[in-house]
Amino acid sequence: MRHDPVSVLGLGAMGRPMARNLARAGFPVTVWNRTPGRDGEVRAAGGTAAATPAEAALPVVITVLPDLPDVEAVLDREDGLLAGWRENDVERPLLVVMGTHSPEGVRQLGARLHGLGVRLVDAPVSGGDVGAEAGTLSIMVGGHAEDVLRLKPYFDVLGTTVRHLGPLGAGQLAKACNQIVVATVLTGISEALALAVAEGLDPEALLDVLGGGLAGSTALEVKRDKWLRHDFTPGGRARHQLKDLGFATGAGRAAGVPLPVTAAVEQVYTAMCALGLGDDDHSGVYQVYEALTRGSRPTTRR
């Protein structure tokens, strides 16, 4: 089966396995990353590395970048996507932003690119680096139906749950809702774990009983070993979680919907970043509770 070529810009914890999975599935994949040396895994799977975004300006381009200023930078730089599309006479290219961004910011970018003949779809993902590796991401899509249909073969490789939720920005709004739940669950488990440890309970036993009951969740299952090993090597970084919570609270204000729980969790992640832990995994929010209760002694249980 013939597959249309695609480029992936951004080879971080999410973008690298996503690009690799597309290459393994038979897509001609071109990749670019700001930091050189991260493309080996994709090239080994059959992908091609570009030296500049302009060289990666194919009819379909996926960005997996931290924020919209990063996307705008690869569009507008002298050797960026816009220059590459012009030079290669690519008509109506399709840009797919799969990072997590502001819903309103995405809509504004879409309006700007529409005037330049570029189609935009937002398709943020959930599932973390584990889901990206396994190709089991949940993909939340916003954009025109014909553009989304064109992207289905790529999405089917990257995820197992793909939903077109509405016009441009709808995917980002859904991701903001997702991040409310993820951050709240991670903070709640961390808070419960801090209490249990302070009172002398075995943390592994506690996570066992939480996981076996109504408190069980994919977040607990995926992050369990990070808590037990106190190894917060990042999958999803805390500073990115904080950014996403800001999008959620901003959307809540715009819609007139109070988000008191989200606001409280946002403050806990603000504290985590203020402690210099912003590049740790977002499950490392547990360390905020350790800092707050430092010096406490476990109680012997009888």
Coordinates of C-alpha atoms in Angstrom, one line a residue:
M1 CA 0.0 0.0 0.0
R2 CA 1.3 3.4 -0.9
H3 CA 1.6 5.9 2.0
D4 CA 1.9 9.6 1.6
P5 CA 5.0 11.2 3.0
V6 CA 4.9 13.1 6.3
S7 CA 7.3 15.1 8.3
V8 CA 7.6 15.3 12.1
L9 CA 9.1 18.3 13.8
G10 CA 10.1 17.8 17.4
L11 CA 11.8 14.6 18.6
G12 CA 11.3 14.8 22.3
A13 CA 9.9 12.1 24.6
M14 CA 6.7 12.0 22.5
G15 CA 7.7 13.0 19.0
R16 CA 10.6 10.5 18.6
P17 CA 8.5 7.4 19.2
M18 CA 5.6 8.8 17.1
A19 CA 7.9 9.4 14.2
R20 CA 9.5 6.0 14.6
N21 CA 6.1 4.3 14.6
L22 CA 5.1 6.1 11.4
A23 CA 8.3 5.0 9.7
R24 CA 7.8 1.4 10.9
A25 CA 4.3 1.4 9.4
G26 CA 5.7 2.2 6.0
F27 CA 5.2 6.0 5.8
P28 CA 8.1 8.0 4.2
V29 CA 9.0 10.0 7.2
T30 CA 11.2 13.1 7.4
V31 CA 12.2 14.5 10.8
W32 CA 13.7 17.6 12.1
N33 CA 14.7 18.6 15.7
R34 CA 16.2 21.7 17.1
T35 CA 18.8 19.7 19.0
P36 CA 20.8 17.5 16.7
G37 CA 21.5 13.9 17.3
R38 CA 18.0 12.7 18.3
D39 CA 17.0 11.2 14.9
G40 CA 19.0 8.0 15.0
E41 CA 16.1 5.8 16.1
V42 CA 13.8 7.2 13.4
R43 CA 16.5 6.9 10.7
A44 CA 17.1 3.2 11.8
A45 CA 13.4 2.7 11.1
G46 CA 13.7 4.1 7.6
G47 CA 13.1 7.8 8.2
T48 CA 15.1 10.7 6.7
A49 CA 16.6 13.6 8.7
A50 CA 16.2 17.2 7.5
A51 CA 18.8 19.9 8.3
T52 CA 16.1 22.7 8.5
P53 CA 12.4 22.9 8.8
A54 CA 12.3 24.1 5.2
E55 CA 13.7 20.8 4.1
A56 CA 10.9 19.1 6.0
A57 CA 8.1 21.2 4.4
L58 CA 6.1 18.3 3.0
P59 CA 2.3 18.4 2.1
V60 CA 1.6 17.0 5.6
V61 CA 3.7 18.3 8.6
I62 CA 3.2 17.2 12.2
T63 CA 4.7 19.3 15.0
V64 CA 5.2 17.8 18.5
L65 CA 6.6 21.0 20.2
P66 CA 6.1 22.3 23.7
D67 CA 4.2 25.5 22.9
L68 CA 2.8 27.7 20.1
P69 CA 5.8 30.1 20.0
D70 CA 7.9 27.0 19.1
V71 CA 5.5 26.2 16.3
E72 CA 5.5 29.8 15.1
A73 CA 9.3 29.8 15.1
V74 CA 9.6 26.8 12.8
L75 CA 7.0 28.4 10.5
D76 CA 8.5 31.9 10.3
R77 CA 12.3 31.5 10.4
E78 CA 14.2 32.2 7.3
D79 CA 14.6 28.5 6.6
G80 CA 11.3 27.6 8.1
L81 CA 8.2 25.8 6.9
L82 CA 6.6 28.7 5.1
A83 CA 9.7 29.3 3.1
G84 CA 10.0 25.6 2.3
W85 CA 6.4 25.3 1.2
R86 CA 6.8 28.4 -1.1
E87 CA 10.1 27.1 -2.5
N88 CA 8.7 23.6 -3.2
D89 CA 5.4 25.0 -4.6
V90 CA 3.4 23.0 -2.1
E91 CA -0.3 23.9 -2.5
R92 CA -2.6 23.9 0.6
P93 CA -0.2 22.1 2.9
L94 CA -1.6 20.6 6.1
L95 CA 0.0 21.4 9.4
V96 CA -1.0 19.2 12.4
V97 CA -0.1 20.6 15.8
M98 CA 0.1 17.6 18.2
G99 CA 1.6 19.4 21.1
T100 CA -0.6 20.9 23.9
H101 CA -1.4 24.5 23.2
S102 CA -3.9 27.3 24.1
P103 CA -7.3 26.6 22.3
E104 CA -7.6 30.3 21.5
G105 CA -4.0 30.6 20.4
V106 CA -4.5 27.7 18.0
R107 CA -7.6 29.4 16.5
Q108 CA -5.7 32.6 16.0
L109 CA -2.8 30.7 14.3
G110 CA -5.4 28.9 12.1
A111 CA -6.9 32.2 11.0
R112 CA -3.4 33.6 10.2
L113 CA -2.3 30.5 8.2
H114 CA -5.6 30.3 6.3
G115 CA -4.7 33.6 4.7
L116 CA -1.4 32.0 3.6
G117 CA -3.1 29.0 2.1
V118 CA -2.1 26.6 4.9
R119 CA -4.6 24.3 6.5
L120 CA -4.3 23.7 10.3
V121 CA -5.6 20.8 12.5
D122 CA -5.0 20.5 16.2
A123 CA -4.5 17.0 17.5
P124 CA -3.1 16.9 21.0
V125 CA -2.5 13.5 22.6
S126 CA -2.8 11.8 25.9
G127 CA -1.1 8.6 27.0
G128 CA 2.4 10.0 27.8
D129 CA 5.7 8.6 26.6
V130 CA 4.4 5.0 27.3
G131 CA 1.5 5.5 24.9
A132 CA 3.7 7.1 22.3
E133 CA 6.1 4.2 22.4
A134 CA 3.2 1.6 22.1
G135 CA 1.2 3.5 19.5
T136 CA -1.8 3.6 21.9
L137 CA -2.3 7.3 22.3
S138 CA -5.7 9.0 22.7
I139 CA -5.8 11.7 20.0
M140 CA -8.2 14.7 20.4
V141 CA -8.8 16.3 17.0
G142 CA -10.1 19.7 16.0
G143 CA -10.4 21.0 12.4
H144 CA -12.3 20.7 9.1
A145 CA -13.7 17.2 8.5
E146 CA -12.0 16.8 5.2
D147 CA -8.6 17.6 6.7
V148 CA -9.2 15.2 9.6
L149 CA -10.2 12.4 7.2
R150 CA -7.0 13.0 5.3
L151 CA -5.0 12.4 8.5
K152 CA -6.8 9.2 9.5
P153 CA -4.0 6.8 8.2
Y154 CA -1.4 8.6 10.3
F155 CA -3.6 8.8 13.4
D156 CA -4.4 5.1 13.2
V157 CA -0.7 4.3 13.6
L158 CA -0.2 6.7 16.5
G159 CA -3.3 6.0 18.6
T160 CA -6.1 3.6 19.5
T161 CA -8.6 6.3 20.5
V162 CA -9.1 9.0 17.9
R163 CA -12.0 11.4 18.1
H164 CA -12.8 14.4 15.9
L165 CA -14.4 16.7 18.5
G166 CA -15.3 19.8 16.4
P167 CA -13.7 22.8 14.7
L168 CA -10.2 24.1 15.2
G169 CA -9.3 24.4 18.9
A170 CA -11.7 21.7 20.0
G171 CA -8.9 19.2 20.4
Q172 CA -6.9 21.6 22.6
L173 CA -10.0 22.2 24.8
A174 CA -10.4 18.5 25.2
K175 CA -6.7 18.2 26.1
A176 CA -7.1 20.9 28.7
C177 CA -10.0 18.9 30.2
N178 CA -7.7 15.8 30.1
Q179 CA -4.9 17.6 31.9
I180 CA -7.3 18.7 34.7
V181 CA -8.0 15.1 35.4
V182 CA -4.4 13.9 35.0
A183 CA -2.9 16.6 37.2
T184 CA -5.6 16.1 39.9
V185 CA -5.2 12.4 40.0
L186 CA -1.4 12.6 40.2
T187 CA -1.6 15.2 43.0
G188 CA -4.3 13.3 44.9
I189 CA -2.2 10.1 44.8
S190 CA 0.9 12.0 45.9
E191 CA -1.1 13.6 48.8
A192 CA -2.5 10.3 49.9
L193 CA 1.0 8.7 49.7
A194 CA 2.6 11.4 51.7
L195 CA 0.0 10.9 54.5
A196 CA 0.5 7.1 54.4
V197 CA 4.3 7.4 54.6
A198 CA 4.1 9.9 57.5
E199 CA 1.9 7.5 59.4
G200 CA 4.1 4.5 58.8
L201 CA 2.2 2.7 56.1
D202 CA 4.0 0.7 53.4
P203 CA 3.8 2.8 50.2
E204 CA 3.8 -0.3 48.0
A205 CA 1.0 -1.9 49.9
L206 CA -1.0 1.4 49.8
L207 CA -0.6 1.6 46.0
D208 CA -1.7 -2.0 45.7
V209 CA -5.0 -1.4 47.5
L210 CA -5.6 1.9 45.7
G211 CA -5.0 0.2 42.3
G212 CA -7.3 -2.7 43.2
G213 CA -10.3 -0.5 44.1
L214 CA -12.2 2.5 42.8
A215 CA -9.1 4.7 43.2
G216 CA -7.3 2.6 40.5
S217 CA -6.4 4.5 37.3
T218 CA -4.1 4.3 34.3
A219 CA -2.1 7.2 35.9
L220 CA -1.5 5.1 39.0
E221 CA -0.5 2.1 37.0
V222 CA 1.9 4.0 34.7
K223 CA 3.5 6.1 37.4
R224 CA 3.5 3.6 40.2
D225 CA 7.2 2.7 39.9
K226 CA 8.2 6.3 39.8
W227 CA 6.7 6.8 43.3
L228 CA 8.1 3.6 44.7
R229 CA 11.6 4.1 43.3
H230 CA 11.5 7.9 43.9
D231 CA 12.8 8.1 40.3
F232 CA 11.1 11.1 38.6
T233 CA 13.0 10.9 35.3
P234 CA 10.6 12.8 33.0
G235 CA 8.0 11.3 30.8
G236 CA 5.7 14.3 31.1
R237 CA 7.6 17.3 32.6
A238 CA 6.0 19.2 35.5
R239 CA 6.6 22.6 33.9
H240 CA 4.6 21.4 30.9
Q241 CA 1.8 20.2 33.2
L242 CA 1.8 23.6 34.8
K243 CA 1.6 25.3 31.4
D244 CA -1.4 23.0 30.4
L245 CA -3.2 23.8 33.7
G246 CA -2.8 27.5 32.8
F247 CA -4.6 26.8 29.5
A248 CA -7.4 25.0 31.5
T249 CA -7.9 27.8 34.0
G250 CA -7.8 30.4 31.2
A251 CA -10.5 28.5 29.2
G252 CA -12.6 28.3 32.4
R253 CA -12.4 32.0 32.9
A254 CA -13.3 32.6 29.2
A255 CA -16.3 30.3 29.5
G256 CA -17.4 31.5 32.9
V257 CA -16.9 28.1 34.4
P258 CA -15.4 28.0 37.9
L259 CA -12.5 25.5 38.3
P260 CA -11.6 25.6 42.0
V261 CA -10.0 22.2 42.1
T262 CA -7.9 22.9 39.0
A263 CA -6.8 26.2 40.5
A264 CA -5.6 24.5 43.7
V265 CA -3.7 21.8 41.8
E266 CA -2.2 24.5 39.6
Q267 CA -0.7 26.1 42.8
V268 CA 0.8 22.8 43.8
Y269 CA 2.6 22.5 40.5
T270 CA 3.6 26.1 40.8
A271 CA 5.3 25.2 44.1
M272 CA 7.0 22.2 42.4
C273 CA 8.5 24.4 39.7
A274 CA 9.4 27.0 42.3
L275 CA 11.4 24.3 44.1
G276 CA 13.4 23.8 40.9
L277 CA 11.7 20.5 40.0
G278 CA 10.0 21.7 36.8
D279 CA 12.0 19.2 34.6
D280 CA 11.0 16.2 36.7
D281 CA 8.2 14.0 35.8
H282 CA 4.8 15.4 36.7
S283 CA 4.3 12.5 39.2
G284 CA 7.2 14.1 41.1
V285 CA 4.6 16.5 42.6
Y286 CA 5.0 14.1 45.5
Q287 CA 8.2 15.9 46.3
V288 CA 6.2 19.0 47.2
Y289 CA 4.6 17.1 50.0
E290 CA 7.9 15.8 51.1
A291 CA 9.2 19.3 51.2
L292 CA 6.2 20.5 53.2
T293 CA 6.4 17.7 55.7
R294 CA 10.2 17.4 55.9
G295 CA 11.3 16.4 59.4
S296 CA 8.2 14.4 60.1
R297 CA 8.7 10.9 61.5
P298 CA 6.7 7.8 60.4
T299 CA 4.3 6.7 63.1
T300 CA 4.6 3.1 64.2
R301 CA 1.3 1.3 63.5
R302 CA 0.0 -1.2 66.0

